[in-house]
Coordinates of C-alpha atoms and ligand atoms in Angstrom, one line a residue:
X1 CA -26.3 -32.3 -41.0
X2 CA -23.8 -32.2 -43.6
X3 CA -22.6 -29.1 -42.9
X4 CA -22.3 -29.7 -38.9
X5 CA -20.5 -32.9 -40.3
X6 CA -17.9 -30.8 -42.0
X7 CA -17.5 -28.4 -39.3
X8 CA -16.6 -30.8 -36.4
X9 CA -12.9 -30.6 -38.4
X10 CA -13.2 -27.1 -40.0
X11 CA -10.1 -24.6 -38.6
X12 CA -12.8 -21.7 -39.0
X13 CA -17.0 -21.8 -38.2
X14 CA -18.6 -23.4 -40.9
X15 CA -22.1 -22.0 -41.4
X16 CA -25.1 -24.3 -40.2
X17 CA -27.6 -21.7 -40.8
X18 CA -26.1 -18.9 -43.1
X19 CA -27.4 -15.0 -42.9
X20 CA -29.4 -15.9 -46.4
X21 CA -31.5 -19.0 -44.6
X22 CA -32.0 -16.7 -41.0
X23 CA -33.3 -13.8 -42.9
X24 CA -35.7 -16.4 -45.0
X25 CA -36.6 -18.2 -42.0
X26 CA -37.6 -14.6 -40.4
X27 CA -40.0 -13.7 -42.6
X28 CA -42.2 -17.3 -42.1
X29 CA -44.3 -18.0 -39.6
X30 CA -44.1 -21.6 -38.2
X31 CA -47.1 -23.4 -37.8
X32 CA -48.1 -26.7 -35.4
X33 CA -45.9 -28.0 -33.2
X34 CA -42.4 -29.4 -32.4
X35 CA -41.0 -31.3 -29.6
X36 CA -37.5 -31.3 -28.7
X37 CA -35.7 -33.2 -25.8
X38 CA -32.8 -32.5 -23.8
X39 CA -30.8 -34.9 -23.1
X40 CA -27.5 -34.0 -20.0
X41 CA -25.4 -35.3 -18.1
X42 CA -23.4 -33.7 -15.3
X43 CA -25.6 -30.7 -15.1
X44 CA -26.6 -28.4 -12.0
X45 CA -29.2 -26.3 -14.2
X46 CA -30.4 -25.5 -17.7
X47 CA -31.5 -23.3 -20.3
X48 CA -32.0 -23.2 -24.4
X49 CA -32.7 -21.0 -26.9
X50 CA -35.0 -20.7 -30.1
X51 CA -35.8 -18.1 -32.3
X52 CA -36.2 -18.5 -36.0
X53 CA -33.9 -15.0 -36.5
X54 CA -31.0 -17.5 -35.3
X55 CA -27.8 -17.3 -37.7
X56 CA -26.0 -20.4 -36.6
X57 CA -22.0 -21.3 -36.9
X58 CA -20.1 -23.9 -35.1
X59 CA -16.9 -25.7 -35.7
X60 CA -14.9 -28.4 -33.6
X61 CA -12.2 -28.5 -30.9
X62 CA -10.4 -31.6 -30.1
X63 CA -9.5 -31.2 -26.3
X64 CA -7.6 -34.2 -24.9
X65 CA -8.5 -36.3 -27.4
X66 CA -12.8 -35.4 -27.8
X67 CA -14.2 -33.5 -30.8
X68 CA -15.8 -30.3 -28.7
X69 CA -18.5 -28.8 -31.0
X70 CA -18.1 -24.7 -30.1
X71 CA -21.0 -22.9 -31.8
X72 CA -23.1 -19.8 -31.7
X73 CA -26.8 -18.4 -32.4
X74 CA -27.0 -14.8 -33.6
X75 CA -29.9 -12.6 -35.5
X76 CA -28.5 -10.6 -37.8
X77 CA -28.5 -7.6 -35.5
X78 CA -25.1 -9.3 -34.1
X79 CA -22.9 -8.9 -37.0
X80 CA -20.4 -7.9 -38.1
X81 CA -19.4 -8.7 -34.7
X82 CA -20.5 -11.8 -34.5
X83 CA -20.0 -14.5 -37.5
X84 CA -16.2 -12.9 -37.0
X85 CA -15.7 -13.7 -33.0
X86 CA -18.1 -15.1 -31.2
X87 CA -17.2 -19.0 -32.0
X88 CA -13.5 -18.1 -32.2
X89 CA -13.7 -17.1 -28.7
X90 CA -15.8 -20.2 -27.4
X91 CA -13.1 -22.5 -29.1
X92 CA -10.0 -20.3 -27.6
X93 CA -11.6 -20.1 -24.0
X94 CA -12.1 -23.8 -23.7
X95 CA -8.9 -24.9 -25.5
X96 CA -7.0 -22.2 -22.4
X97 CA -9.4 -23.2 -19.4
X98 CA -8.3 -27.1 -20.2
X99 CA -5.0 -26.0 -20.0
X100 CA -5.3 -24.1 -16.7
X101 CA -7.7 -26.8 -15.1
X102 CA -9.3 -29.5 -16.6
X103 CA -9.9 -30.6 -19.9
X104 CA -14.0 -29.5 -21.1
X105 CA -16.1 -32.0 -20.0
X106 CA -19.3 -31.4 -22.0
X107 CA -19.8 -32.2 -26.1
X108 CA -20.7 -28.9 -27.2
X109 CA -19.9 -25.2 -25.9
X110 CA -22.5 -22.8 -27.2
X111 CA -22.7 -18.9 -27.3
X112 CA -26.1 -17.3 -27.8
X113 CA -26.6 -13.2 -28.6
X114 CA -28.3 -11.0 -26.3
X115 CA -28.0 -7.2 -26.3
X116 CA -26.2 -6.4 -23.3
X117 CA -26.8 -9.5 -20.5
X118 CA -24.2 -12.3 -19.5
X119 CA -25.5 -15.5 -18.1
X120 CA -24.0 -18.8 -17.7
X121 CA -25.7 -22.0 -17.9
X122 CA -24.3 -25.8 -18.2
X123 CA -22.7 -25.6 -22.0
X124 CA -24.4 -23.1 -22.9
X125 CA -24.4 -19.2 -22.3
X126 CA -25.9 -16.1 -23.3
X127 CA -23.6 -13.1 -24.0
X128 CA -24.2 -9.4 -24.6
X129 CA -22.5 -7.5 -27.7
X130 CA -24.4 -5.4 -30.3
X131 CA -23.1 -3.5 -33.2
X132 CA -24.9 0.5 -33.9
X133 CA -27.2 -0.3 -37.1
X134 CA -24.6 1.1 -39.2
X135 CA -22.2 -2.2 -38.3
X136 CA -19.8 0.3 -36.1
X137 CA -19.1 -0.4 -32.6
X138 CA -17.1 1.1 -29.7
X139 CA -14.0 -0.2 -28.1
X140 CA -16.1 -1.3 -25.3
X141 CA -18.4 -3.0 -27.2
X142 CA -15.8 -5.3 -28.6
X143 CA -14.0 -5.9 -25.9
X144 CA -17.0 -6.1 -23.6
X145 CA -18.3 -9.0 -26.0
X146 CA -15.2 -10.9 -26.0
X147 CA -14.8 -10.5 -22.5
X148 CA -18.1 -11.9 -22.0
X149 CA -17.9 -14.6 -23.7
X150 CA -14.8 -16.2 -22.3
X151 CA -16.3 -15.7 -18.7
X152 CA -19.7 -17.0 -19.6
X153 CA -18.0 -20.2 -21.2
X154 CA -15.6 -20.4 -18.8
X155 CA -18.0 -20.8 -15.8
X156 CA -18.2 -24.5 -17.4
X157 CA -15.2 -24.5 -14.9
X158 CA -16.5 -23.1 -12.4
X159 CA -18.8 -23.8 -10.7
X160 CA -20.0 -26.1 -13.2
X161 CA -17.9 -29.3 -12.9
X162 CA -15.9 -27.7 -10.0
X163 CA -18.9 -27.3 -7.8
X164 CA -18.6 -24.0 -5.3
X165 CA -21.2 -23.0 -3.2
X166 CA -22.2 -19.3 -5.3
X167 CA -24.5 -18.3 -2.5
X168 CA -21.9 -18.9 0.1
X169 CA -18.6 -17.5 -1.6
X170 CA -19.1 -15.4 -4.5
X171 CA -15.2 -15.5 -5.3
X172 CA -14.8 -19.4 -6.1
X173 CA -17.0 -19.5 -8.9
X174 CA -17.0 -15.6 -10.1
X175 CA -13.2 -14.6 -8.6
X176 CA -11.4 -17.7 -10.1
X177 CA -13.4 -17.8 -13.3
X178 CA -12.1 -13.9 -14.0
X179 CA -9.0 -15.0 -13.1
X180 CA -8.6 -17.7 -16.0
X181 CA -10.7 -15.4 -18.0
X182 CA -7.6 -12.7 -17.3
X183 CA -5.2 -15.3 -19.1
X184 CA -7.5 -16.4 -21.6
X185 CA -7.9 -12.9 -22.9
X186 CA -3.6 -12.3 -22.5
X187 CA -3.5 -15.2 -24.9
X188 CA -5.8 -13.7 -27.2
X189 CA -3.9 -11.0 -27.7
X190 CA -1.3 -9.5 -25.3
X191 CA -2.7 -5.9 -25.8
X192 CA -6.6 -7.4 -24.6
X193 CA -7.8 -4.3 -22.4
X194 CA -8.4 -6.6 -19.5
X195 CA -10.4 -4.9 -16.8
X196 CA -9.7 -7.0 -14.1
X197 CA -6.1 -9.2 -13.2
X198 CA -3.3 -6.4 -13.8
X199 CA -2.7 -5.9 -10.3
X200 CA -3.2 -1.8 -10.9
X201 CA -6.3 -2.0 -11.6
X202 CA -7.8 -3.3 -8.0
X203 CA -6.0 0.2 -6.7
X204 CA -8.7 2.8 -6.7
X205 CA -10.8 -0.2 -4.8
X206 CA -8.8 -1.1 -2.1
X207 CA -7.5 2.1 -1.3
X208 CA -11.4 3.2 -0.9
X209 CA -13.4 3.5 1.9
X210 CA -13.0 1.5 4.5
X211 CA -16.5 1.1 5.3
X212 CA -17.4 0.8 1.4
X213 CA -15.5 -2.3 1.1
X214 CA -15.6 -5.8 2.5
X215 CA -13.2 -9.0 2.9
X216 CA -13.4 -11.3 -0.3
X217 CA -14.8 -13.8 2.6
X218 CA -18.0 -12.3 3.2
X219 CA -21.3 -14.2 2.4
X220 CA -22.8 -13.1 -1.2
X221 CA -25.5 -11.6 -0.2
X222 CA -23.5 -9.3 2.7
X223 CA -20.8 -7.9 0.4
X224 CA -20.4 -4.3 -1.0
X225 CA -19.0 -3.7 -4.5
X226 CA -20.0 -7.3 -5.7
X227 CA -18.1 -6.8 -8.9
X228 CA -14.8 -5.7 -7.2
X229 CA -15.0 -8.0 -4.1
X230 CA -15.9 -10.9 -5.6
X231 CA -14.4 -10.8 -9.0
X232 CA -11.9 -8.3 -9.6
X233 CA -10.5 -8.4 -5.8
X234 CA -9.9 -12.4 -6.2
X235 CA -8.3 -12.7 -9.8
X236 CA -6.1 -10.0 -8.8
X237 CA -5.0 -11.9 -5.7
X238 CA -4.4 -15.1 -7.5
X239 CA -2.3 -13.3 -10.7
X240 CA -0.4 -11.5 -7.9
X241 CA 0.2 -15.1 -6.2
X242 CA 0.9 -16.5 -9.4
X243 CA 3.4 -13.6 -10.5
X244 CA 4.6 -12.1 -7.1
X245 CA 4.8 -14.8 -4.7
X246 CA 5.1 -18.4 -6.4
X247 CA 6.2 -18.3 -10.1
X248 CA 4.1 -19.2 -12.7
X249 CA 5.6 -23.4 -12.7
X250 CA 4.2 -23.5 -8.9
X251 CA 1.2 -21.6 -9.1
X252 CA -0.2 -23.7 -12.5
X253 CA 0.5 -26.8 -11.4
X254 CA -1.0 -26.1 -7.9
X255 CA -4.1 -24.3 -9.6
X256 CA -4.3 -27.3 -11.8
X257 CA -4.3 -29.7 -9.0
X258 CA -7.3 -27.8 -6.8
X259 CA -9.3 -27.9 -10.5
X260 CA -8.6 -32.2 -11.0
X261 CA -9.3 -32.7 -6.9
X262 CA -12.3 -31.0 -6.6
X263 CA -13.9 -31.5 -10.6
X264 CA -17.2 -32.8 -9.7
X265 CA -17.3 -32.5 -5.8
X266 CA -18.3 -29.1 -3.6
X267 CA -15.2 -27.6 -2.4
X268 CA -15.2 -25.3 0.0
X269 CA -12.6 -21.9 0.4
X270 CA -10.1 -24.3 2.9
X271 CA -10.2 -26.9 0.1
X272 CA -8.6 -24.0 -2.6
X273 CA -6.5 -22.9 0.2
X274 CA -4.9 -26.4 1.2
X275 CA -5.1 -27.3 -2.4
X276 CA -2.7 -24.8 -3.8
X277 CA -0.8 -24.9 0.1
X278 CA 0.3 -28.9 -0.4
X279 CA 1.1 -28.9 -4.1
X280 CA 2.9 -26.3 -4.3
X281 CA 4.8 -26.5 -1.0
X282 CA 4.2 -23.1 0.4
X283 CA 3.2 -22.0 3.2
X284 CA 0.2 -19.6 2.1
X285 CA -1.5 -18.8 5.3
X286 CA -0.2 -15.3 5.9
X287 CA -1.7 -14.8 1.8
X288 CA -5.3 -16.0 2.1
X289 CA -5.2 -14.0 5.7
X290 CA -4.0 -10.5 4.0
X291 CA -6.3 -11.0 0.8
X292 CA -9.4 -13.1 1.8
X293 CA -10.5 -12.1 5.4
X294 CA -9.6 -8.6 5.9
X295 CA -10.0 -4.9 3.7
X296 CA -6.4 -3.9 4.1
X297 CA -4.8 -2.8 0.9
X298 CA -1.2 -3.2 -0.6
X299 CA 0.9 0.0 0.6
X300 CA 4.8 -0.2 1.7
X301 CA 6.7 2.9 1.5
X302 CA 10.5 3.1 1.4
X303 CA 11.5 5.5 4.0
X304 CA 15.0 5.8 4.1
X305 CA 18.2 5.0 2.8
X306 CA 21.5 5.4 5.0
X307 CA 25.1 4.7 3.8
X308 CA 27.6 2.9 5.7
X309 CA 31.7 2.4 5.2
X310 CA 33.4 0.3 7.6
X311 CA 35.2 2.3 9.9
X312 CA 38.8 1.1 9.3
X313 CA 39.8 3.2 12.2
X314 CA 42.8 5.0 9.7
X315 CA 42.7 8.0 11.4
X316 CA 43.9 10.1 7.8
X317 CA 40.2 8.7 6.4
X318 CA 37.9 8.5 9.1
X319 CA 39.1 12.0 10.5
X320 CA 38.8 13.2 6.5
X321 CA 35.5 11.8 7.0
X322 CA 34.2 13.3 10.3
X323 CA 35.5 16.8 8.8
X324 CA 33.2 16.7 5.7
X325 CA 30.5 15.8 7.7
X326 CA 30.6 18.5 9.6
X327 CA 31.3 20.6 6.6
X328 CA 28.0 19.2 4.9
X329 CA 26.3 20.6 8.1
X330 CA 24.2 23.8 7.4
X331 CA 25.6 26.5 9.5
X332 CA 22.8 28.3 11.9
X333 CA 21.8 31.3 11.3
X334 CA 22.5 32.9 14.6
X335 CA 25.7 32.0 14.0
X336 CA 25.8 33.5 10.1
X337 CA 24.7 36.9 11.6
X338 CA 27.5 37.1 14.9
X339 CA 30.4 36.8 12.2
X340 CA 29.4 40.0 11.1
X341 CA 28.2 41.7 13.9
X342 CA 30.7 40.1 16.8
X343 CA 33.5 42.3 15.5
X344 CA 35.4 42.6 18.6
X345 CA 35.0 39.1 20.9
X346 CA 37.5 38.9 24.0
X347 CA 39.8 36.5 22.9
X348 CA 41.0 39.2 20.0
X349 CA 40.5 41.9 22.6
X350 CA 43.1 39.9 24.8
X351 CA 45.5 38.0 22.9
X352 CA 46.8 36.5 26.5
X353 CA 43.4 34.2 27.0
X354 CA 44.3 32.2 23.7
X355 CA 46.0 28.8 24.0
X356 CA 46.5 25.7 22.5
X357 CA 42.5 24.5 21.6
X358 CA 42.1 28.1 20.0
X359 CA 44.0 27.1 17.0
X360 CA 43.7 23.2 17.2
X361 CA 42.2 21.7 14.1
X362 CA 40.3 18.4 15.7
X363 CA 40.0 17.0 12.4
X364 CA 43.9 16.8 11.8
X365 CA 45.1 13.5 12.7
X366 CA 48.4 13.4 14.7
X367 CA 51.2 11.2 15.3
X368 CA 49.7 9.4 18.2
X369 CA 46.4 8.6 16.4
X370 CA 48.5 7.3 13.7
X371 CA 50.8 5.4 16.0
X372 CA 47.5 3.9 17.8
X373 CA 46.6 2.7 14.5
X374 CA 49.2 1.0 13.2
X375 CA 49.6 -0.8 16.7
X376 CA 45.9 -2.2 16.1
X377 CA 46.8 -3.3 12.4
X378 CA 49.6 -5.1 14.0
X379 CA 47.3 -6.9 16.8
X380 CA 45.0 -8.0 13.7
X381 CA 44.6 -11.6 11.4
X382 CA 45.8 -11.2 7.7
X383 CA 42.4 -11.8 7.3
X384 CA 40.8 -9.8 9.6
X385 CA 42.8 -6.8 8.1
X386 CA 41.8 -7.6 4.7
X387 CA 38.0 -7.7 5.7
X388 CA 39.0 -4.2 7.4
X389 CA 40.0 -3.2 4.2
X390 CA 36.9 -3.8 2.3
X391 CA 35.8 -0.8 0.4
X392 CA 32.4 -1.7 0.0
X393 CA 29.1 0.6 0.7
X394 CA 26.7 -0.3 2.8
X395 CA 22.7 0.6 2.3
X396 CA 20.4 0.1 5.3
X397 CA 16.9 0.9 3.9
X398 CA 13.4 1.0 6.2
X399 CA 10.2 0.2 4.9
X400 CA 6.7 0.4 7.0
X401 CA 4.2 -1.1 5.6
X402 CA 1.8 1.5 6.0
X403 CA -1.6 -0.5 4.2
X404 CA -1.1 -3.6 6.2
X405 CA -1.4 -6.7 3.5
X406 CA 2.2 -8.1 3.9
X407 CA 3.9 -8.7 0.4
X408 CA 7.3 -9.0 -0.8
X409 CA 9.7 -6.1 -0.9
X410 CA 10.9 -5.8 -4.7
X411 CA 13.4 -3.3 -5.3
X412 CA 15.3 -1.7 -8.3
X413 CA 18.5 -0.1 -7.6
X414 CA 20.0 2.3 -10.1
X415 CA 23.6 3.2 -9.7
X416 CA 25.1 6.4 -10.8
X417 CA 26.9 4.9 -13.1
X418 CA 23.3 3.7 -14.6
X419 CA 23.9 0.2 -13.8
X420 CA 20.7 -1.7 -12.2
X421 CA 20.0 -4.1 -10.3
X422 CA 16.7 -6.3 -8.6
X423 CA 16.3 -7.6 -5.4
X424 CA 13.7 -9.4 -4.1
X425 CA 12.9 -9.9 -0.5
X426 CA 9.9 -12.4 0.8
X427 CA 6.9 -11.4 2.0
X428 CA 8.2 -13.8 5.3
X429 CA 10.3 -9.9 6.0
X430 CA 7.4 -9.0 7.7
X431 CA 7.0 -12.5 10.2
X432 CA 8.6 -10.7 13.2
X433 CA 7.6 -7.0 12.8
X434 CA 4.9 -6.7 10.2
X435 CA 5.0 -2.6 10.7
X436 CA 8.6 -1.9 10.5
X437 CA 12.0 -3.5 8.5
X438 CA 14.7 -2.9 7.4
X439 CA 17.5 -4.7 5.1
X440 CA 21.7 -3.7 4.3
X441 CA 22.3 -3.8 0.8
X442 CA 26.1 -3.7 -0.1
X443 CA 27.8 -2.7 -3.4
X444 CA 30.6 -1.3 -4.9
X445 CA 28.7 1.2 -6.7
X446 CA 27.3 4.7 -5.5
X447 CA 23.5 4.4 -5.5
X448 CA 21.6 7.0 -7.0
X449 CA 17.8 6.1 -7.0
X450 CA 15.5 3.2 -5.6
X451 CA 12.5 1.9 -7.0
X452 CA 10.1 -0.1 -5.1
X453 CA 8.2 -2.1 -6.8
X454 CA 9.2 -1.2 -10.1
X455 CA 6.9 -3.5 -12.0
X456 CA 3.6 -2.8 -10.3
X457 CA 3.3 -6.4 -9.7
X458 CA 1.7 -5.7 -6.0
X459 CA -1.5 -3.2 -6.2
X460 CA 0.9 -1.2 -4.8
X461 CA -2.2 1.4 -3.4
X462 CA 0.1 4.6 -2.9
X463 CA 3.0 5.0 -5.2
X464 CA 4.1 8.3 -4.3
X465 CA 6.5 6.5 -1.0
X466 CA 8.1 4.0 -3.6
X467 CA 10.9 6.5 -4.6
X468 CA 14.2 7.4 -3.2
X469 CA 14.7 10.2 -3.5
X470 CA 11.2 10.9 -3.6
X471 CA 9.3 11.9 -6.6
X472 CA 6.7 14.6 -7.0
X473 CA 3.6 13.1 -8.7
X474 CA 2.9 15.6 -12.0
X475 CA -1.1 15.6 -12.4
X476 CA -3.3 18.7 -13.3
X477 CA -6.5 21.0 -13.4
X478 CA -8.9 22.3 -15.6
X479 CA -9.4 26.1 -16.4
X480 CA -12.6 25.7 -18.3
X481 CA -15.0 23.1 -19.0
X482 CA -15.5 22.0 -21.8
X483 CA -18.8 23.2 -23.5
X484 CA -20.7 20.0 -25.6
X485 CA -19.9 16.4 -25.8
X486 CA -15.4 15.7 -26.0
X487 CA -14.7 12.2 -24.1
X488 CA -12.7 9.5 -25.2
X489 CA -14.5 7.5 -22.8
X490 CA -16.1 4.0 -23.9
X491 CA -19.0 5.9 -25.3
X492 CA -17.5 7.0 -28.0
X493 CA -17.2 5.0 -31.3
X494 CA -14.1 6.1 -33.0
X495 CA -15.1 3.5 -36.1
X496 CA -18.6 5.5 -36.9
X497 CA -16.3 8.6 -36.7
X498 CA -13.8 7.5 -38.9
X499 CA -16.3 6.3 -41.3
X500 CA -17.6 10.1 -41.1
Ligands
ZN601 ZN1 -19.6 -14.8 -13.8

C-alpha cells in the first residue's frame, strides 16, 4: 500500500511487487480461499487476472485533473521487455488518446503479459510480447509489444466509452482506434515502424484483387482481409483526411468533437460522418463515398504536359516559331531515301517549270505581314498590348484518374533552373468530370520535371504515371537462390546475433 501510495506521483513505475517477491511467491503454493470483488462503473464487459508469477509496477497519470493509476502484471518470462515499457506505454497512450478525444474516464489503466494474444477489455488489457530466454528479442517483437499495447489501451476509447456497434462496423471501434494508435506511436518516437497510417502502406491492398477486397462498409462478419479493411484501410483514410484534405487544426478539432458527442452513447457510421462534416465545415461526402462504400483505390496519372506562348501575332516571332517546329519534325524516311536516289526530278530537268513558290521560304516574314501587324498594334488598348506582350509560359497538364477514389491533385514543379514549386488542387477538380482534367499552369520559368504527389500523402496505388517526363521504375531479379537461412525479415533477431 505504501508503495502504490508513492507511485500514484512517481515520474517512472514504482515496483508493487518486485522480480525478488514474484519469484518467492512462485515457488509457494496458496492454500484456502480468497474472495475479491469488482467493483465498475461505465463498463460493457470484464475480465481480471491472477497468477502468483505476477511482477507488478504501476505509477500515476494526472489527466485533466484525476490521478490515472497505469500499471502492469508480468512473470518474469516478460522482461527485460517488460519492467522497461510496458507501463511507460499505458501512461503515454492514455495521456495522447485524451488529447485526440476525450480525457480517460476510468481510475486505473492496466496492461497484463501474454505471449503473443491482444485483447481489450474495460481498463484492462492483455498484450502479447515475449523476450527469447536469453533476454534478446527481434525488432518485431518490440515493436509488436508496444504496438499492442497502445491499441489494447486505447480501445478504452473506443468502443468503450464511445460505444460502436463492433459486430455491425468493424472500422469504428478497430479503424479509428489504429488510427490514434498511428499518432500515439509518431509521438513516441517519430522513427516508430508503424504498420498501419503512412498512407503507402494501404498500397499493395487496395491495388489487389478486386474480388479479394471489400468496402470498409461491409458488415464484420462479410468482410475479406479483416485486418486491412477494417483497420489499416480506415486509419489510413482518416491520416489522409487529416493530412491531405483538411489540415491537421480542422481534422483534431472535428475528431475531437465526434469523441465528446458520442462518449457514452452508440453512434452509428452517419454520426462520425456528420460529426466531422459540421465541425469542421467541409463538405465530406464525395470522401466517406470514395473510401467507405466502394474498393476503388487511389491512382491519378499525369498524362501530359503542353506549352503555350501567347501568340502575339509578330510575324518575325511567330513565323521564327512555326519554322522550328517544323524543323523539330522528324523527316520520313521515304523522303530520307528519294534525296539520294531522285537525282534527276523534272523541275531540274526543265528549268522553265520553276517559278516563284519553288524558291519561296514560307517561314520568312514580309513587308505586308509586318505592315498587317503593326496596323493591329495600332487598333489595340495600351493595355491590351501590354497583356499581348506578356512573356509568360503556359502549362496545360491532363490527369485521368485511372483508380477511381477522387483526391486532390498535388504537384511539384521543378524548373530548369532547379527552382520548385507546390501546387495543390482540391479533390472538388474532379466534381464535373471525375475521369478526365486538366489545369494551365503559368510561369516565367522553363519547366523541366513534374512530380505528382511528391509526398506520398495519397496511397497513391501506381507511381510509375506520377512523372513527367516519365521515369523507368529500377527493380531486379535473382540469379540464384540462396542456399540456408539469409532474411532480414522480422524473424531474425539481430540483438542475439550481435551478442554472438
Ligand atoms: Zn483492436
Amino acid at each position: 500500500m505504501e508503495r502504490l501510495k508513492q507511485a500514484r506521483t512517481a515520474s517512472k513505475p514504482v515496483m508493487i511487487v518486485n522480480p525478488k517477491e514474484a519469484e518467492k511467491a512462485e515457488k509457494g503454493k496458496p492454500k484456502g480461499e480468497k474472495t475479491w470483488t469488482f467493483h465498475a462503473e461505465n463498463v460493457r464487459d470484464f475480465a481480471f487476472a491472477s497468477s502468483r508469477k505476477f511482477i507488478w509496477d504501476a505509477m500515476g497519470v494526472d489527466i485533466a485533473g484525476k490521478n490515472i493509476l497505469c500499471m502492469s502484471f508480468y512473470p518474469k518470462e516478460g522482461n527485460p521487455l517488460w519492467e522497461q515499457y510496458s507501463t511507460e506505454v499505458v501512461a503515454h497512450t492514455i495521456r495522447t488518446y485524451s488529447k485526440f478525444t476525450i480525457p480517460y474516464q476510468y481510475p486505473v489503466a492496466i496492461s497484463v503479459h501474454t505471449n503473443r494474444i491482444g485483447m481489450e477489455y474495460p481498463m484492462i488489457c492483455f498484450n502479447g510480447g515475449r523476450p527469447e530466454e536469453d533476454g534478446t528479442y527481434s525488432e518485431g517483437t518490440k515493436y509488436g509489444m508496444l504496438g499492442v499495447i497502445i491499441h489494447e489501451v486505447g480501445h478504452n476509447f473506443f468502443p468503450m466509452i464511445i460505444n460502436s456497434d463492433e459486430r455491425q462496423w468493424t472500422w469504428m471501434d478497430e479503424g479509428l482506434n489504429t488510427f490514434v494508435q498511428y499518432l500515439t506511436e509518431v509521438e513516441w518516437d517519430p522513427n516508430y515502424p508503424s504498420r498501419r497510417g503512412n498512407p503507402t502502406k494501404i498500397v499493395d491492398y487496395m491495388k489487389g484483387d478486386p474480388g479479394n477486397i471489400s468496402p470498409i462498409m461491409t458488415n464484420s462478419e462479410s468482410i475479406f482481409q479483416f485486418g486491412n479493411n477494417a483497420y489499416g484501410k480506415p486509419a489510413t483514410a482518416l491520416n489522409i483526411l487529416r493530412e491531405t484534405i483538411l489540415g491537421r487544426e480542422l481534422f483534431d478539432f472535428a475528431f475531437k468533437t465526434y469523441a465528446e458527442r458520442w462518449a457514452y452513447k452508440h453512434p452509428t457510421p452517419a454520426d462520425f460522418f456528420r460529426t466531422m462534416e459540421d465541425a469542421s465545415g467541409v463538405d465530406l461526402d464525395w470522401f466517406w463515398r470514395g473510401w467507405f462504400y466502394t474498393t476503388d483505390p487511389v491512382d491519378i496519372s499525369i498524362d501530359e504536359v503542353v506549352q503555350y506562348h501567347i501568340d502575339s501575332k509578330d510575324p518575325d516571332k511567330e513565323l521564327a516559331f512555326d519554322r522550328a517546329q517544323n524543323e523539330a519534325q522528324p523527316a520520313f524516311l521515304g523522303e530520307q531515301i528519294n534525296s539520294k536516289t531522285i537525282t534527276s526530278p523534272v523541275i531540274k530537268q526543265k528549268p522553265e517549270l520553276q517559278d516563284f513558290y519553288n524558291n519561296w521560304d514560307r517561314y520568312e516574314p514580309t513587308s505586308y505581314d509586318r505592315d498587317q501587324y503593326k496596323k493591329m498594334l495600332d487598333g489595340l488598348t495600351d493595355e491590351e498590348r501590354e497583356v499581348l506582350g506578356y512573356d509568360w509560359k503556359y502549362y496545360q497538364m491532363k490527369f485521368t484518374n485511372k483508380g477511381g477514389l477522387p483526391m486532390p491533385i498535388i504537384l511539384e514543379f521543378i524548373f530548369e533552373d532547379g527552382s520548385k514549386e507546390r501546387h495543390y488542387i482540391p479533390a472538388e477538380i474532379w466534381k464535373m468530370d471525375d475521369v478526365q482534367v486538366s489545369k494551365v499552369f503559368y510561369s516565367k520559368k522553363e519547366l523541366k520535371e513534374v512530380i505528382l504527389d511528391p509526398n506520398t500523402q495519397t496511397a497513391d496505388v501506381d507511381r510509375s504515371d506520377n512523372y513527367w517526363p516519365a521515369k523507368t521504375p529500377q527493380s531486379r531479379f535473382e540469379l540464384y537462390k540462396y542456399r540456408g537461412r539469409y532474411s532480414r525479415g522480422d524473424a531474425l533477431n539481430p540483438m542475439q546475433k550481435a551478442k554472438e
